PDB file of C-alpha atoms and ligand atoms in Angstrom:
ATOM      1  CA  UNK N  88      73.107 130.299 108.238  1.00  0.00           C
ATOM      2  CA  UNK N  89      75.842 128.769 110.358  1.00  0.00           C
ATOM      3  CA  UNK N  90      77.718 125.981 108.586  1.00  0.00           C
ATOM      4  CA  UNK N  91      78.657 123.217 111.003  1.00  0.00           C
ATOM      5  CA  UNK N  92      78.993 120.176 108.727  1.00  0.00           C
ATOM      6  CA  UNK N  93      81.956 119.208 106.585  1.00  0.00           C
ATOM      7  CA  UNK N  94      82.677 116.347 104.204  1.00  0.00           C
ATOM      8  CA  UNK N  95      86.195 115.049 103.599  1.00  0.00           C
ATOM      9  CA  UNK N  96      86.403 112.737 100.575  1.00  0.00           C
ATOM     10  CA  UNK N  97      89.255 110.306 101.213  1.00  0.00           C
ATOM     11  CA  UNK N  98      88.325 107.318  99.077  1.00  0.00           C
ATOM     12  CA  UNK N  99      90.667 107.883  96.133  1.00  0.00           C
ATOM     13  CA  UNK N 100      93.203 105.241  95.127  1.00  0.00           C
ATOM     14  CA  UNK N 101      96.195 107.541  95.465  1.00  0.00           C
ATOM     15  CA  UNK N 102      97.902 106.010  92.461  1.00  0.00           C
ATOM     16  CA  UNK N 103     100.234 108.995  92.009  1.00  0.00           C
ATOM     17  CA  UNK N 104     101.932 108.160  95.304  1.00  0.00           C
ATOM     18  CA  UNK N 105     102.359 104.426  94.803  1.00  0.00           C
ATOM     19  CA  UNK N 106     103.960 102.335  96.178  1.00  0.00           C
ATOM     20  CA  UNK N 107     103.573 104.282  99.470  1.00  0.00           C
ATOM     21  CA  UNK N 108      99.785 104.176  99.111  1.00  0.00           C
ATOM     22  CA  UNK N 109      99.429 100.499  98.319  1.00  0.00           C
ATOM     23  CA  UNK N 110      98.321  99.898 101.915  1.00  0.00           C
ATOM     24  CA  UNK N 111      98.583 103.300 103.623  1.00  0.00           C
ATOM     25  CA  UNK N 112      95.918 105.846 102.574  1.00  0.00           C
ATOM     26  CA  UNK N 113      97.573 108.961 101.133  1.00  0.00           C
ATOM     27  CA  UNK N 114      95.543 111.014 103.614  1.00  0.00           C
ATOM     28  CA  UNK N 115      97.517 109.291 106.403  1.00  0.00           C
ATOM     29  CA  UNK N 116     100.968 110.123 104.996  1.00  0.00           C
ATOM     30  CA  UNK N 117     102.757 112.309 107.553  1.00  0.00           C
ATOM     31  CA  UNK N 118     103.767 115.912 107.074  1.00  0.00           C
ATOM     32  CA  UNK N 119     106.533 115.997 109.702  1.00  0.00           C
ATOM     33  CA  UNK N 120     104.606 114.377 112.586  1.00  0.00           C
ATOM     34  CA  UNK N 121     100.915 114.653 111.734  1.00  0.00           C
ATOM     35  CA  UNK N 122      99.028 112.767 109.046  1.00  0.00           C
ATOM     36  CA  UNK N 123      97.729 115.035 106.295  1.00  0.00           C
ATOM     37  CA  UNK N 124      94.104 114.428 107.222  1.00  0.00           C
ATOM     38  CA  UNK N 125      94.699 115.725 110.758  1.00  0.00           C
ATOM     39  CA  UNK N 126      95.684 119.138 109.344  1.00  0.00           C
ATOM     40  CA  UNK N 127      92.449 119.063 107.338  1.00  0.00           C
ATOM     41  CA  UNK N 128      90.224 118.076 110.273  1.00  0.00           C
ATOM     42  CA  UNK N 129      91.894 120.771 112.417  1.00  0.00           C
ATOM     43  CA  UNK N 130      91.227 123.387 109.729  1.00  0.00           C
ATOM     44  CA  UNK N 131      87.551 122.363 109.667  1.00  0.00           C
ATOM     45  CA  UNK N 132      87.270 122.565 113.454  1.00  0.00           C
ATOM     46  CA  UNK N 133      88.998 125.974 113.527  1.00  0.00           C
ATOM     47  CA  UNK N 134      86.404 127.108 110.971  1.00  0.00           C
ATOM     48  CA  UNK N 135      83.463 126.277 113.265  1.00  0.00           C
ATOM     49  CA  UNK N 136      82.702 122.774 111.953  1.00  0.00           C
ATOM     50  CA  UNK N 137      81.350 120.366 114.575  1.00  0.00           C
ATOM     51  CA  UNK N 138      80.344 117.362 112.424  1.00  0.00           C
ATOM     52  CA  UNK N 139      82.579 115.759 109.831  1.00  0.00           C
ATOM     53  CA  UNK N 140      81.797 112.954 107.403  1.00  0.00           C
ATOM     54  CA  UNK N 141      84.876 111.223 106.034  1.00  0.00           C
ATOM     55  CA  UNK N 142      84.253 109.245 102.845  1.00  0.00           C
ATOM     56  CA  UNK N 143      86.458 106.167 102.946  1.00  0.00           C
ATOM     57  CA  UNK N 144      86.835 102.865 101.167  1.00  0.00           C
ATOM     58  CA  UNK N 145      88.528  99.540 101.733  1.00  0.00           C
ATOM     59  CA  UNK N 146      91.809  99.789 103.589  1.00  0.00           C
ATOM     60  CA  UNK N 147      91.206 103.216 105.069  1.00  0.00           C
ATOM     61  CA  UNK N 148      90.659 101.909 108.608  1.00  0.00           C
ATOM     62  CA  UNK N 149      93.845 103.719 109.665  1.00  0.00           C
ATOM     63  CA  UNK N 150      91.915 106.970 109.363  1.00  0.00           C
ATOM     64  CA  UNK N 151      89.187 105.776 111.751  1.00  0.00           C
ATOM     65  CA  UNK N 152      91.806 104.500 114.195  1.00  0.00           C
ATOM     66  CA  UNK N 153      93.665 107.813 114.128  1.00  0.00           C
ATOM     67  CA  UNK N 154      90.597 109.711 115.362  1.00  0.00           C
ATOM     68  CA  UNK N 155      89.715 107.040 117.944  1.00  0.00           C
ATOM     69  CA  UNK N 156      91.047 106.525 121.464  1.00  0.00           C
ATOM     70  CA  UNK N 157      94.258 104.482 121.903  1.00  0.00           C
ATOM     71  CA  UNK N 158      93.740 103.212 125.488  1.00  0.00           C
ATOM     72  CA  UNK N 159      96.895 101.085 125.783  1.00  0.00           C
ATOM     73  CA  UNK N 160      99.218 103.698 124.293  1.00  0.00           C
ATOM     74  CA  UNK N 161      97.609 106.480 126.332  1.00  0.00           C
ATOM     75  CA  UNK N 162      97.949 104.568 129.613  1.00  0.00           C
ATOM     76  CA  UNK N 163     101.626 103.813 128.907  1.00  0.00           C
ATOM     77  CA  UNK N 164     102.357 107.484 128.164  1.00  0.00           C
ATOM     78  CA  UNK N 165     100.482 108.437 131.355  1.00  0.00           C
ATOM     79  CA  UNK N 166     102.416 105.871 133.396  1.00  0.00           C
ATOM     80  CA  UNK N 167     105.722 107.144 131.991  1.00  0.00           C
ATOM     81  CA  UNK N 168     104.670 110.773 132.589  1.00  0.00           C
ATOM     82  CA  UNK N 169     105.198 111.605 128.899  1.00  0.00           C
ATOM     83  CA  UNK N 170     102.512 114.247 129.128  1.00  0.00           C
ATOM     84  CA  UNK N 171     103.464 116.171 125.955  1.00  0.00           C
ATOM     85  CA  UNK N 172     103.145 113.040 123.861  1.00  0.00           C
ATOM     86  CA  UNK N 173      99.929 112.096 125.654  1.00  0.00           C
ATOM     87  CA  UNK N 174      98.499 115.519 124.886  1.00  0.00           C
ATOM     88  CA  UNK N 175      99.434 115.143 121.220  1.00  0.00           C
ATOM     89  CA  UNK N 176      97.082 112.160 120.847  1.00  0.00           C
ATOM     90  CA  UNK N 177      94.493 112.283 123.626  1.00  0.00           C
ATOM     91  CA  UNK N 178      92.409 115.067 122.061  1.00  0.00           C
ATOM     92  CA  UNK N 179      92.072 113.446 118.646  1.00  0.00           C
ATOM     93  CA  UNK N 180      88.839 111.604 119.436  1.00  0.00           C
ATOM     94  CA  UNK N 181      87.252 114.824 120.686  1.00  0.00           C
ATOM     95  CA  UNK N 182      88.080 117.192 117.830  1.00  0.00           C
ATOM     96  CA  UNK N 183      84.620 116.811 116.268  1.00  0.00           C
ATOM     97  CA  UNK N 184      81.841 114.271 115.790  1.00  0.00           C
ATOM     98  CA  UNK N 185      83.435 112.246 113.035  1.00  0.00           C
ATOM     99  CA  UNK N 186      81.274 109.945 110.934  1.00  0.00           C
ATOM    100  CA  UNK N 187      82.315 107.594 108.169  1.00  0.00           C
ATOM    101  CA  UNK N 188      80.682 106.241 105.046  1.00  0.00           C
ATOM    102  CA  UNK N 189      82.193 103.993 102.408  1.00  0.00           C
ATOM    103  CA  UNK N 190      82.291 104.697  98.720  1.00  0.00           C
ATOM    104  CA  UNK N 191      82.081 101.114  97.545  1.00  0.00           C
ATOM    105  CA  UNK N 192      83.294 101.814  94.002  1.00  0.00           C
ATOM    106  CA  UNK N 193      85.899 104.440  93.149  1.00  0.00           C
ATOM    107  CA  UNK N 194      83.848 106.348  90.593  1.00  0.00           C
ATOM    108  CA  UNK N 195      85.214 109.831  91.127  1.00  0.00           C
ATOM    109  CA  UNK N 196      85.052 112.792  93.490  1.00  0.00           C
ATOM    110  CA  UNK N 197      81.475 113.712  92.510  1.00  0.00           C
ATOM    111  CA  UNK N 198      80.337 110.156  93.207  1.00  0.00           C
ATOM    112  CA  UNK N 199      82.112 110.246  96.587  1.00  0.00           C
ATOM    113  CA  UNK N 200      80.373 113.498  97.555  1.00  0.00           C
ATOM    114  CA  UNK N 201      76.978 112.039  96.573  1.00  0.00           C
ATOM    115  CA  UNK N 202      77.434 109.626  99.511  1.00  0.00           C
ATOM    116  CA  UNK N 203      77.037 112.609 101.868  1.00  0.00           C
ATOM    117  CA  UNK N 204      73.366 113.263 101.004  1.00  0.00           C
ATOM    118  CA  UNK N 205      71.940 111.787 104.224  1.00  0.00           C
ATOM    119  CA  UNK N 206      74.584 113.508 106.342  1.00  0.00           C
ATOM    120  CA  UNK N 207      73.914 116.894 104.751  1.00  0.00           C
ATOM    121  CA  UNK N 208      70.114 116.745 104.894  1.00  0.00           C
ATOM    122  CA  UNK N 209      68.909 120.261 104.050  1.00  0.00           C
ATOM    123  CA  UNK N 210      72.089 121.978 105.194  1.00  0.00           C
ATOM    124  CA  UNK N 211      74.953 123.401 103.164  1.00  0.00           C
ATOM    125  CA  UNK N 212      78.206 121.503 103.725  1.00  0.00           C
ATOM    126  CA  UNK N 213      81.846 122.454 103.531  1.00  0.00           C
ATOM    127  CA  UNK N 214      83.961 120.093 101.432  1.00  0.00           C
ATOM    128  CA  UNK N 215      87.679 119.711 102.160  1.00  0.00           C
ATOM    129  CA  UNK N 216      89.463 117.415  99.708  1.00  0.00           C
ATOM    130  CA  UNK N 217      91.383 114.789 101.646  1.00  0.00           C
ATOM    131  CA  UNK N 218      94.622 115.372  99.747  1.00  0.00           C
ATOM    132  CA  UNK N 219      94.741 119.174  99.886  1.00  0.00           C
ATOM    133  CA  UNK N 220      96.382 120.583 103.004  1.00  0.00           C
ATOM    134  CA  UNK N 221      96.109 124.343 103.495  1.00  0.00           C
ATOM    135  CA  UNK N 222      98.157 126.115 106.157  1.00  0.00           C
ATOM    136  CA  UNK N 223      98.755 129.727 107.194  1.00  0.00           C
ATOM    137  CA  UNK N 224      96.859 132.665 105.754  1.00  0.00           C
ATOM    138  CA  UNK N 225      94.680 135.299 107.417  1.00  0.00           C
ATOM    139  CA  UNK N 226      92.137 132.693 108.544  1.00  0.00           C
ATOM    140  CA  UNK N 227      91.549 128.976 107.954  1.00  0.00           C
ATOM    141  CA  UNK N 228      90.611 128.534 104.268  1.00  0.00           C
ATOM    142  CA  UNK N 229      87.275 126.902 105.103  1.00  0.00           C
ATOM    143  CA  UNK N 230      86.396 129.837 107.369  1.00  0.00           C
ATOM    144  CA  UNK N 231      87.078 132.270 104.515  1.00  0.00           C
ATOM    145  CA  UNK N 232      84.682 130.288 102.303  1.00  0.00           C
ATOM    146  CA  UNK N 233      82.033 130.002 105.031  1.00  0.00           C
ATOM    147  CA  UNK N 234      82.151 133.777 105.518  1.00  0.00           C
ATOM    148  CA  UNK N 235      81.581 134.270 101.771  1.00  0.00           C
ATOM    149  CA  UNK N 236      78.613 131.887 101.896  1.00  0.00           C
ATOM    150  CA  UNK N 237      77.180 133.998 104.713  1.00  0.00           C
ATOM    151  CA  UNK N 238      77.644 137.207 102.719  1.00  0.00           C
ATOM    152  CA  UNK N 239      76.551 136.118  99.229  1.00  0.00           C
ATOM    153  CA  UNK N 240      74.274 133.116  99.995  1.00  0.00           C
ATOM    154  CA  UNK N 241      75.517 131.011  97.070  1.00  0.00           C
ATOM    155  CA  UNK N 242      77.707 127.920  96.787  1.00  0.00           C
ATOM    156  CA  UNK N 243      81.384 128.820  97.177  1.00  0.00           C
ATOM    157  CA  UNK N 244      84.586 127.478  95.604  1.00  0.00           C
ATOM    158  CA  UNK N 245      88.113 128.043  96.882  1.00  0.00           C
ATOM    159  CA  UNK N 246      90.392 129.083  94.033  1.00  0.00           C
ATOM    160  CA  UNK N 247      94.069 129.801  93.372  1.00  0.00           C
ATOM    161  CA  UNK N 248      96.005 130.734  90.238  1.00  0.00           C
ATOM    162  CA  UNK N 249      97.929 127.906  88.557  1.00  0.00           C
ATOM    163  CA  UNK N 250     100.162 127.892  85.472  1.00  0.00           C
ATOM    164  CA  UNK N 251      98.964 127.351  81.885  1.00  0.00           C
ATOM    165  CA  UNK N 252     100.838 124.038  81.903  1.00  0.00           C
ATOM    166  CA  UNK N 253      99.140 122.895  85.123  1.00  0.00           C
ATOM    167  CA  UNK N 254      95.583 123.924  84.304  1.00  0.00           C
ATOM    168  CA  UNK N 255      94.998 121.033  81.885  1.00  0.00           C
ATOM    169  CA  UNK N 256      95.261 118.675  84.866  1.00  0.00           C
ATOM    170  CA  UNK N 257      93.026 120.776  87.113  1.00  0.00           C
ATOM    171  CA  UNK N 258      89.673 122.515  86.813  1.00  0.00           C
ATOM    172  CA  UNK N 259      89.340 125.955  85.278  1.00  0.00           C
ATOM    173  CA  UNK N 260      86.805 128.620  86.283  1.00  0.00           C
ATOM    174  CA  UNK N 261      85.243 131.609  84.547  1.00  0.00           C
ATOM    175  CA  UNK N 262      85.267 134.431  87.089  1.00  0.00           C
ATOM    176  CA  UNK N 263      84.574 138.182  87.358  1.00  0.00           C
ATOM    177  CA  UNK N 264      86.253 140.097  90.126  1.00  0.00           C
ATOM    178  CA  UNK N 265      83.869 141.431  92.794  1.00  0.00           C
ATOM    179  CA  UNK N 266      86.234 142.835  95.419  1.00  0.00           C
ATOM    180  CA  UNK N 267      89.429 141.904  97.244  1.00  0.00           C
ATOM    181  CA  UNK N 268      89.746 138.103  97.053  1.00  0.00           C
ATOM    182  CA  UNK N 269      86.079 137.563  96.035  1.00  0.00           C
ATOM    183  CA  UNK N 270      84.913 136.662  92.509  1.00  0.00           C
ATOM    184  CA  UNK N 271      81.641 135.702  90.849  1.00  0.00           C
ATOM    185  CA  UNK N 272      81.901 132.345  89.080  1.00  0.00           C
ATOM    186  CA  UNK N 273      79.620 131.694  86.107  1.00  0.00           C
ATOM    187  CA  UNK N 274      81.186 128.637  84.481  1.00  0.00           C
ATOM    188  CA  UNK N 275      83.845 126.000  85.033  1.00  0.00           C
ATOM    189  CA  UNK N 276      85.324 122.980  83.329  1.00  0.00           C
ATOM    190  CA  UNK N 277      87.322 119.984  84.550  1.00  0.00           C
ATOM    191  CA  UNK N 278      90.697 119.361  82.860  1.00  0.00           C
ATOM    192  CA  UNK N 279      90.301 121.805  79.931  1.00  0.00           C
ATOM    193  CA  UNK N 280      91.996 120.425  76.822  1.00  0.00           C
ATOM    194  CA  UNK N 281      91.077 123.048  74.188  1.00  0.00           C
ATOM    195  CA  UNK N 282      92.435 126.619  74.327  1.00  0.00           C
ATOM    196  CA  UNK N 283      88.905 128.081  74.193  1.00  0.00           C
ATOM    197  CA  UNK N 284      87.996 126.185  77.393  1.00  0.00           C
ATOM    198  CA  UNK N 285      90.724 127.905  79.381  1.00  0.00           C
ATOM    199  CA  UNK N 286      88.524 130.676  80.807  1.00  0.00           C
ATOM    200  CA  UNK N 287      91.204 131.844  83.245  1.00  0.00           C
ATOM    201  CA  UNK N 288      94.225 130.489  85.083  1.00  0.00           C
ATOM    202  CA  UNK N 289      92.196 130.088  88.280  1.00  0.00           C
ATOM    203  CA  UNK N 290      91.469 126.580  89.445  1.00  0.00           C
ATOM    204  CA  UNK N 291      89.294 125.116  92.204  1.00  0.00           C
ATOM    205  CA  UNK N 292      91.779 123.877  94.753  1.00  0.00           C
ATOM    206  CA  UNK N 293      90.525 121.655  97.490  1.00  0.00           C
ATOM    207  CA  UNK N 294      87.758 123.600  99.211  1.00  0.00           C
ATOM    208  CA  UNK N 295      84.106 124.411  98.517  1.00  0.00           C
ATOM    209  CA  UNK N 296      80.766 125.036 100.205  1.00  0.00           C
ATOM    210  CA  UNK N 297      77.902 123.177  98.598  1.00  0.00           C
ATOM    211  CA  UNK N 298      74.202 123.917  98.982  1.00  0.00           C
ATOM    212  CA  UNK N 299      71.877 120.884  99.326  1.00  0.00           C
ATOM    213  CA  UNK N 300      70.742 121.183  95.653  1.00  0.00           C
ATOM    214  CA  UNK N 301      74.092 119.674  94.666  1.00  0.00           C
ATOM    215  CA  UNK N 302      72.923 116.151  95.543  1.00  0.00           C
ATOM    216  CA  UNK N 303      70.109 116.027  92.934  1.00  0.00           C
ATOM    217  CA  UNK N 304      72.532 117.432  90.376  1.00  0.00           C
ATOM    218  CA  UNK N 305      75.179 114.828  91.256  1.00  0.00           C
ATOM    219  CA  UNK N 306      72.651 112.027  90.810  1.00  0.00           C
ATOM    220  CA  UNK N 307      72.159 113.013  87.178  1.00  0.00           C
ATOM    221  CA  UNK N 308      75.774 113.935  86.392  1.00  0.00           C
ATOM    222  CA  UNK N 309      77.267 111.452  83.897  1.00  0.00           C
ATOM    223  CA  UNK N 310      80.926 110.398  84.035  1.00  0.00           C
ATOM    224  CA  UNK N 311      83.200 113.094  82.605  1.00  0.00           C
ATOM    225  CA  UNK N 312      86.997 113.506  82.537  1.00  0.00           C
ATOM    226  CA  UNK N 313      88.885 110.248  83.313  1.00  0.00           C
ATOM    227  CA  UNK N 314      85.476 108.535  82.995  1.00  0.00           C
ATOM    228  CA  UNK N 315      84.759 109.597  86.612  1.00  0.00           C
ATOM    229  CA  UNK N 316      81.743 111.461  88.007  1.00  0.00           C
ATOM    230  CA  UNK N 317      83.304 114.879  88.450  1.00  0.00           C
ATOM    231  CA  UNK N 318      82.244 117.290  91.185  1.00  0.00           C
ATOM    232  CA  UNK N 319      83.232 120.139  88.847  1.00  0.00           C
ATOM    233  CA  UNK N 320      80.629 119.009  86.275  1.00  0.00           C
ATOM    234  CA  UNK N 321      77.898 119.136  88.947  1.00  0.00           C
ATOM    235  CA  UNK N 322      79.072 122.499  90.309  1.00  0.00           C
ATOM    236  CA  UNK N 323      79.084 123.817  86.722  1.00  0.00           C
ATOM    237  CA  UNK N 324      75.293 123.471  86.665  1.00  0.00           C
ATOM    238  CA  UNK N 325      75.098 125.498  89.892  1.00  0.00           C
ATOM    239  CA  UNK N 326      77.479 128.118  88.484  1.00  0.00           C
ATOM    240  CA  UNK N 327      75.504 128.488  85.244  1.00  0.00           C
ATOM    241  CA  UNK N 328      72.026 128.477  86.801  1.00  0.00           C
ATOM    242  CA  UNK N 329      72.414 130.349  90.071  1.00  0.00           C
ATOM    243  CA  UNK N 330      76.049 131.503  90.042  1.00  0.00           C
ATOM    244  CA  UNK N 331      78.670 130.623  92.626  1.00  0.00           C
ATOM    245  CA  UNK N 332      81.070 132.724  94.646  1.00  0.00           C
ATOM    246  CA  UNK N 333      84.796 132.107  94.252  1.00  0.00           C
ATOM    247  CA  UNK N 334      87.217 132.963  97.054  1.00  0.00           C
ATOM    248  CA  UNK N 335      90.960 133.147  96.513  1.00  0.00           C
ATOM    249  CA  UNK N 336      91.805 131.857  99.966  1.00  0.00           C
ATOM    250  CA  UNK N 337      94.869 133.246 101.659  1.00  0.00           C
ATOM    251  CA  UNK N 338      96.596 130.122 103.014  1.00  0.00           C
ATOM    252  CA  UNK N 339      99.226 128.034 101.236  1.00  0.00           C
ATOM    253  CA  UNK N 340      97.916 124.852  99.674  1.00  0.00           C
ATOM    254  CA  UNK N 341      99.872 121.629  99.336  1.00  0.00           C
ATOM    255  CA  UNK N 342      98.712 118.797  97.086  1.00  0.00           C
ATOM    256  CA  UNK N 343      99.767 115.735  99.025  1.00  0.00           C
ATOM    257  CA  UNK N 344      98.281 113.529  96.294  1.00  0.00           C
ATOM    258  CA  UNK N 345     101.571 113.767  94.389  1.00  0.00           C
ATOM    259  CA  UNK N 346     105.178 113.153  95.394  1.00  0.00           C
ATOM    260  CA  UNK N 347     106.452 116.685  94.738  1.00  0.00           C
ATOM    261  CA  UNK N 348     103.590 118.201  96.766  1.00  0.00           C
ATOM    262  CA  UNK N 349     104.446 115.944  99.706  1.00  0.00           C
ATOM    263  CA  UNK N 350     108.100 117.048  99.551  1.00  0.00           C
ATOM    264  CA  UNK N 351     107.154 120.751  99.459  1.00  0.00           C
ATOM    265  CA  UNK N 352     104.757 120.375 102.389  1.00  0.00           C
ATOM    266  CA  UNK N 353     107.327 118.463 104.415  1.00  0.00           C
ATOM    267  CA  UNK N 354     110.055 121.061 103.842  1.00  0.00           C
ATOM    268  CA  UNK N 355     107.966 124.207 104.287  1.00  0.00           C
ATOM    269  CA  UNK N 356     105.959 122.996 107.281  1.00  0.00           C
ATOM    270  CA  UNK N 357     109.118 121.416 108.735  1.00  0.00           C
ATOM    271  CA  UNK N 358     110.914 124.788 108.599  1.00  0.00           C
ATOM    272  CA  UNK N 359     108.323 126.237 110.988  1.00  0.00           C
ATOM    273  CA  UNK N 360     107.955 123.220 113.230  1.00  0.00           C
ATOM    274  CA  UNK N 361     108.389 124.181 116.913  1.00  0.00           C
ATOM    275  CA  UNK N 362     110.410 121.096 117.782  1.00  0.00           C
ATOM    276  CA  UNK N 363     112.682 120.511 114.792  1.00  0.00           C
ATOM    277  CA  UNK N 364     112.314 123.750 112.769  1.00  0.00           C
ATOM    278  CA  UNK N 365     115.548 125.383 113.893  1.00  0.00           C
ATOM    279  CA  UNK N 366     117.666 122.265 113.487  1.00  0.00           C
ATOM    280  CA  UNK N 367     116.099 121.620 110.096  1.00  0.00           C
ATOM    281  CA  UNK N 368     116.794 125.213 108.949  1.00  0.00           C
ATOM    282  CA  UNK N 369     120.421 124.798 109.963  1.00  0.00           C
ATOM    283  CA  UNK N 370     120.622 121.495 108.105  1.00  0.00           C
ATOM    284  CA  UNK N 371     119.169 123.060 104.945  1.00  0.00           C
ATOM    285  CA  UNK N 372     121.681 125.954 105.091  1.00  0.00           C
ATOM    286  CA  UNK N 373     124.533 123.491 105.368  1.00  0.00           C
ATOM    287  CA  UNK N 374     123.139 121.307 102.619  1.00  0.00           C
ATOM    288  CA  UNK N 375     122.704 124.172 100.158  1.00  0.00           C
ATOM    289  CA  UNK N 376     126.162 125.571 100.997  1.00  0.00           C
ATOM    290  CA  UNK N 377     127.738 122.168 100.445  1.00  0.00           C
ATOM    291  CA  UNK N 378     127.089 122.408  96.698  1.00  0.00           C
ATOM    292  CA  UNK N 379     124.902 119.334  96.779  1.00  0.00           C
ATOM    293  CA  UNK N 380     122.101 121.124  94.896  1.00  0.00           C
ATOM    294  CA  UNK N 381     124.400 121.446  91.885  1.00  0.00           C
ATOM    295  CA  UNK N 382     125.635 117.876  92.194  1.00  0.00           C
ATOM    296  CA  UNK N 383     122.913 115.702  93.804  1.00  0.00           C
ATOM    297  CA  UNK N 384     124.725 112.595  92.578  1.00  0.00           C
ATOM    298  CA  UNK N 385     127.318 113.288  95.351  1.00  0.00           C
ATOM    299  CA  UNK N 386     124.916 111.620  97.761  1.00  0.00           C
ATOM    300  CA  UNK N 387     124.325 108.532  95.685  1.00  0.00           C
TER     301      UNK N 387
HETATM  302  P1  UTP J 213      92.076 112.637  93.267  1.00  0.00           P
HETATM  303  O1  UTP J 213      91.633 112.405  91.870  1.00  0.00           O
HETATM  304  O2  UTP J 213      93.242 113.529  93.510  1.00  0.00           O
HETATM  305  O3  UTP J 213      92.381 111.271  94.040  1.00  0.00           O
HETATM  306  O4  UTP J 213      90.800 113.112  94.093  1.00  0.00           O
HETATM  307  P2  UTP J 213      92.896 109.886  93.542  1.00  0.00           P
HETATM  308  O5  UTP J 213      91.868 109.187  92.717  1.00  0.00           O
HETATM  309  O6  UTP J 213      93.326 109.193  94.795  1.00  0.00           O
HETATM  310  O7  UTP J 213      94.163 110.278  92.653  1.00  0.00           O
HETATM  311  P3  UTP J 213      95.199 109.387  91.842  1.00  0.00           P
HETATM  312  O8  UTP J 213      94.795 107.929  91.903  1.00  0.00           O
HETATM  313  O9  UTP J 213      96.532 109.605  92.511  1.00  0.00           O
HETATM  314  O10 UTP J 213      95.171 109.970  90.459  1.00  0.00           O
HETATM  315  C1  UTP J 213      90.715 114.232  94.976  1.00  0.00           C
HETATM  316  C2  UTP J 213      90.074 113.827  96.286  1.00  0.00           C
HETATM  317  O11 UTP J 213      88.885 113.073  96.074  1.00  0.00           O
HETATM  318  C3  UTP J 213      88.945 111.805  96.716  1.00  0.00           C
HETATM  319  C4  UTP J 213      90.426 111.539  96.927  1.00  0.00           C
HETATM  320  O12 UTP J 213      90.621 110.701  98.080  1.00  0.00           O
HETATM  321  C5  UTP J 213      90.990 112.933  97.117  1.00  0.00           C
HETATM  322  O13 UTP J 213      90.882 113.355  98.455  1.00  0.00           O
HETATM  323  N1  UTP J 213      88.270 110.810  95.860  1.00  0.00           N
HETATM  324  C6  UTP J 213      88.614 110.683  94.552  1.00  0.00           C
HETATM  325  C7  UTP J 213      87.294 110.008  96.402  1.00  0.00           C
HETATM  326  O14 UTP J 213      86.974 110.100  97.615  1.00  0.00           O
HETATM  327  N2  UTP J 213      86.687 109.075  95.607  1.00  0.00           N
HETATM  328  C8  UTP J 213      86.992 108.928  94.284  1.00  0.00           C
HETATM  329  O15 UTP J 213      86.377 108.071  93.608  1.00  0.00           O
HETATM  330  C9  UTP J 213      87.989 109.758  93.757  1.00  0.00           C
END
């Protein structure tokens, strides 16, 4: 079955990036010159997605505006013959059919996804977390997961190895290797605190494909870690009952929901940027050679 629908949950409070996210949604924070959510929408589109539901909440109108037309700005750029700049914004309202629904109360990722029931209908949906940007790799991450859904016919999670220290803040999955980057997942837990719950050092990072059964499961999933309705708890039922497929996707993932992740994304994506990449590389060489990394207080 062809997967053409994607859900992007973007209704979190973004408290780890305050004060920047007091007014500005974290999904709109720029990585060089594009807001994070644009990378995510582009990945979905490059994976064959035609319809996207973005889950928002109060104050996230910037996201809707970003994927809308900007008639005044566009006509000024046209008048001034700034065609490159015009091209950089004029396609944004045509990338996909983008729909929006509000999560009125911030009750967790699982609760946010439950708002997509009507949108999904009887179709499987791709889920791309609004604060996980994935770039590079052999194919867009969502495409790698969609291909695995086509091959194995079960819900799919995108996984990556993390450190033992990190895993307590992430999810943890029990997996058996099938072949190459494909695993069978039979259990998972959100934020494992006890040693015996650390099944592996693989975590679900930002991407999954959910079959329509997930919505009934979500409706009966009680609040879990952080007293939030956790998507991992609902997917656990799928993993235990019917099994899920896990794909170690090939791209590089940046968590733009925390300050360090934003810095890494900005530097690494900036280094390859067609307009400023070379100048930025030169700047970084000079900066590292200046000894500033050993004495950052020199800049204070
Ligand atoms: P996070 O837990 O990283 O988002 O959720 P958060 O709540 O904004 O994080 P804090 O406040 O910094 O700890 C992962 C994804 O799920 C969305 C977020 O927007 C993010 O894309 N989310 C989370 C929702 O849509 N609704 C929620 O209730 C919680």
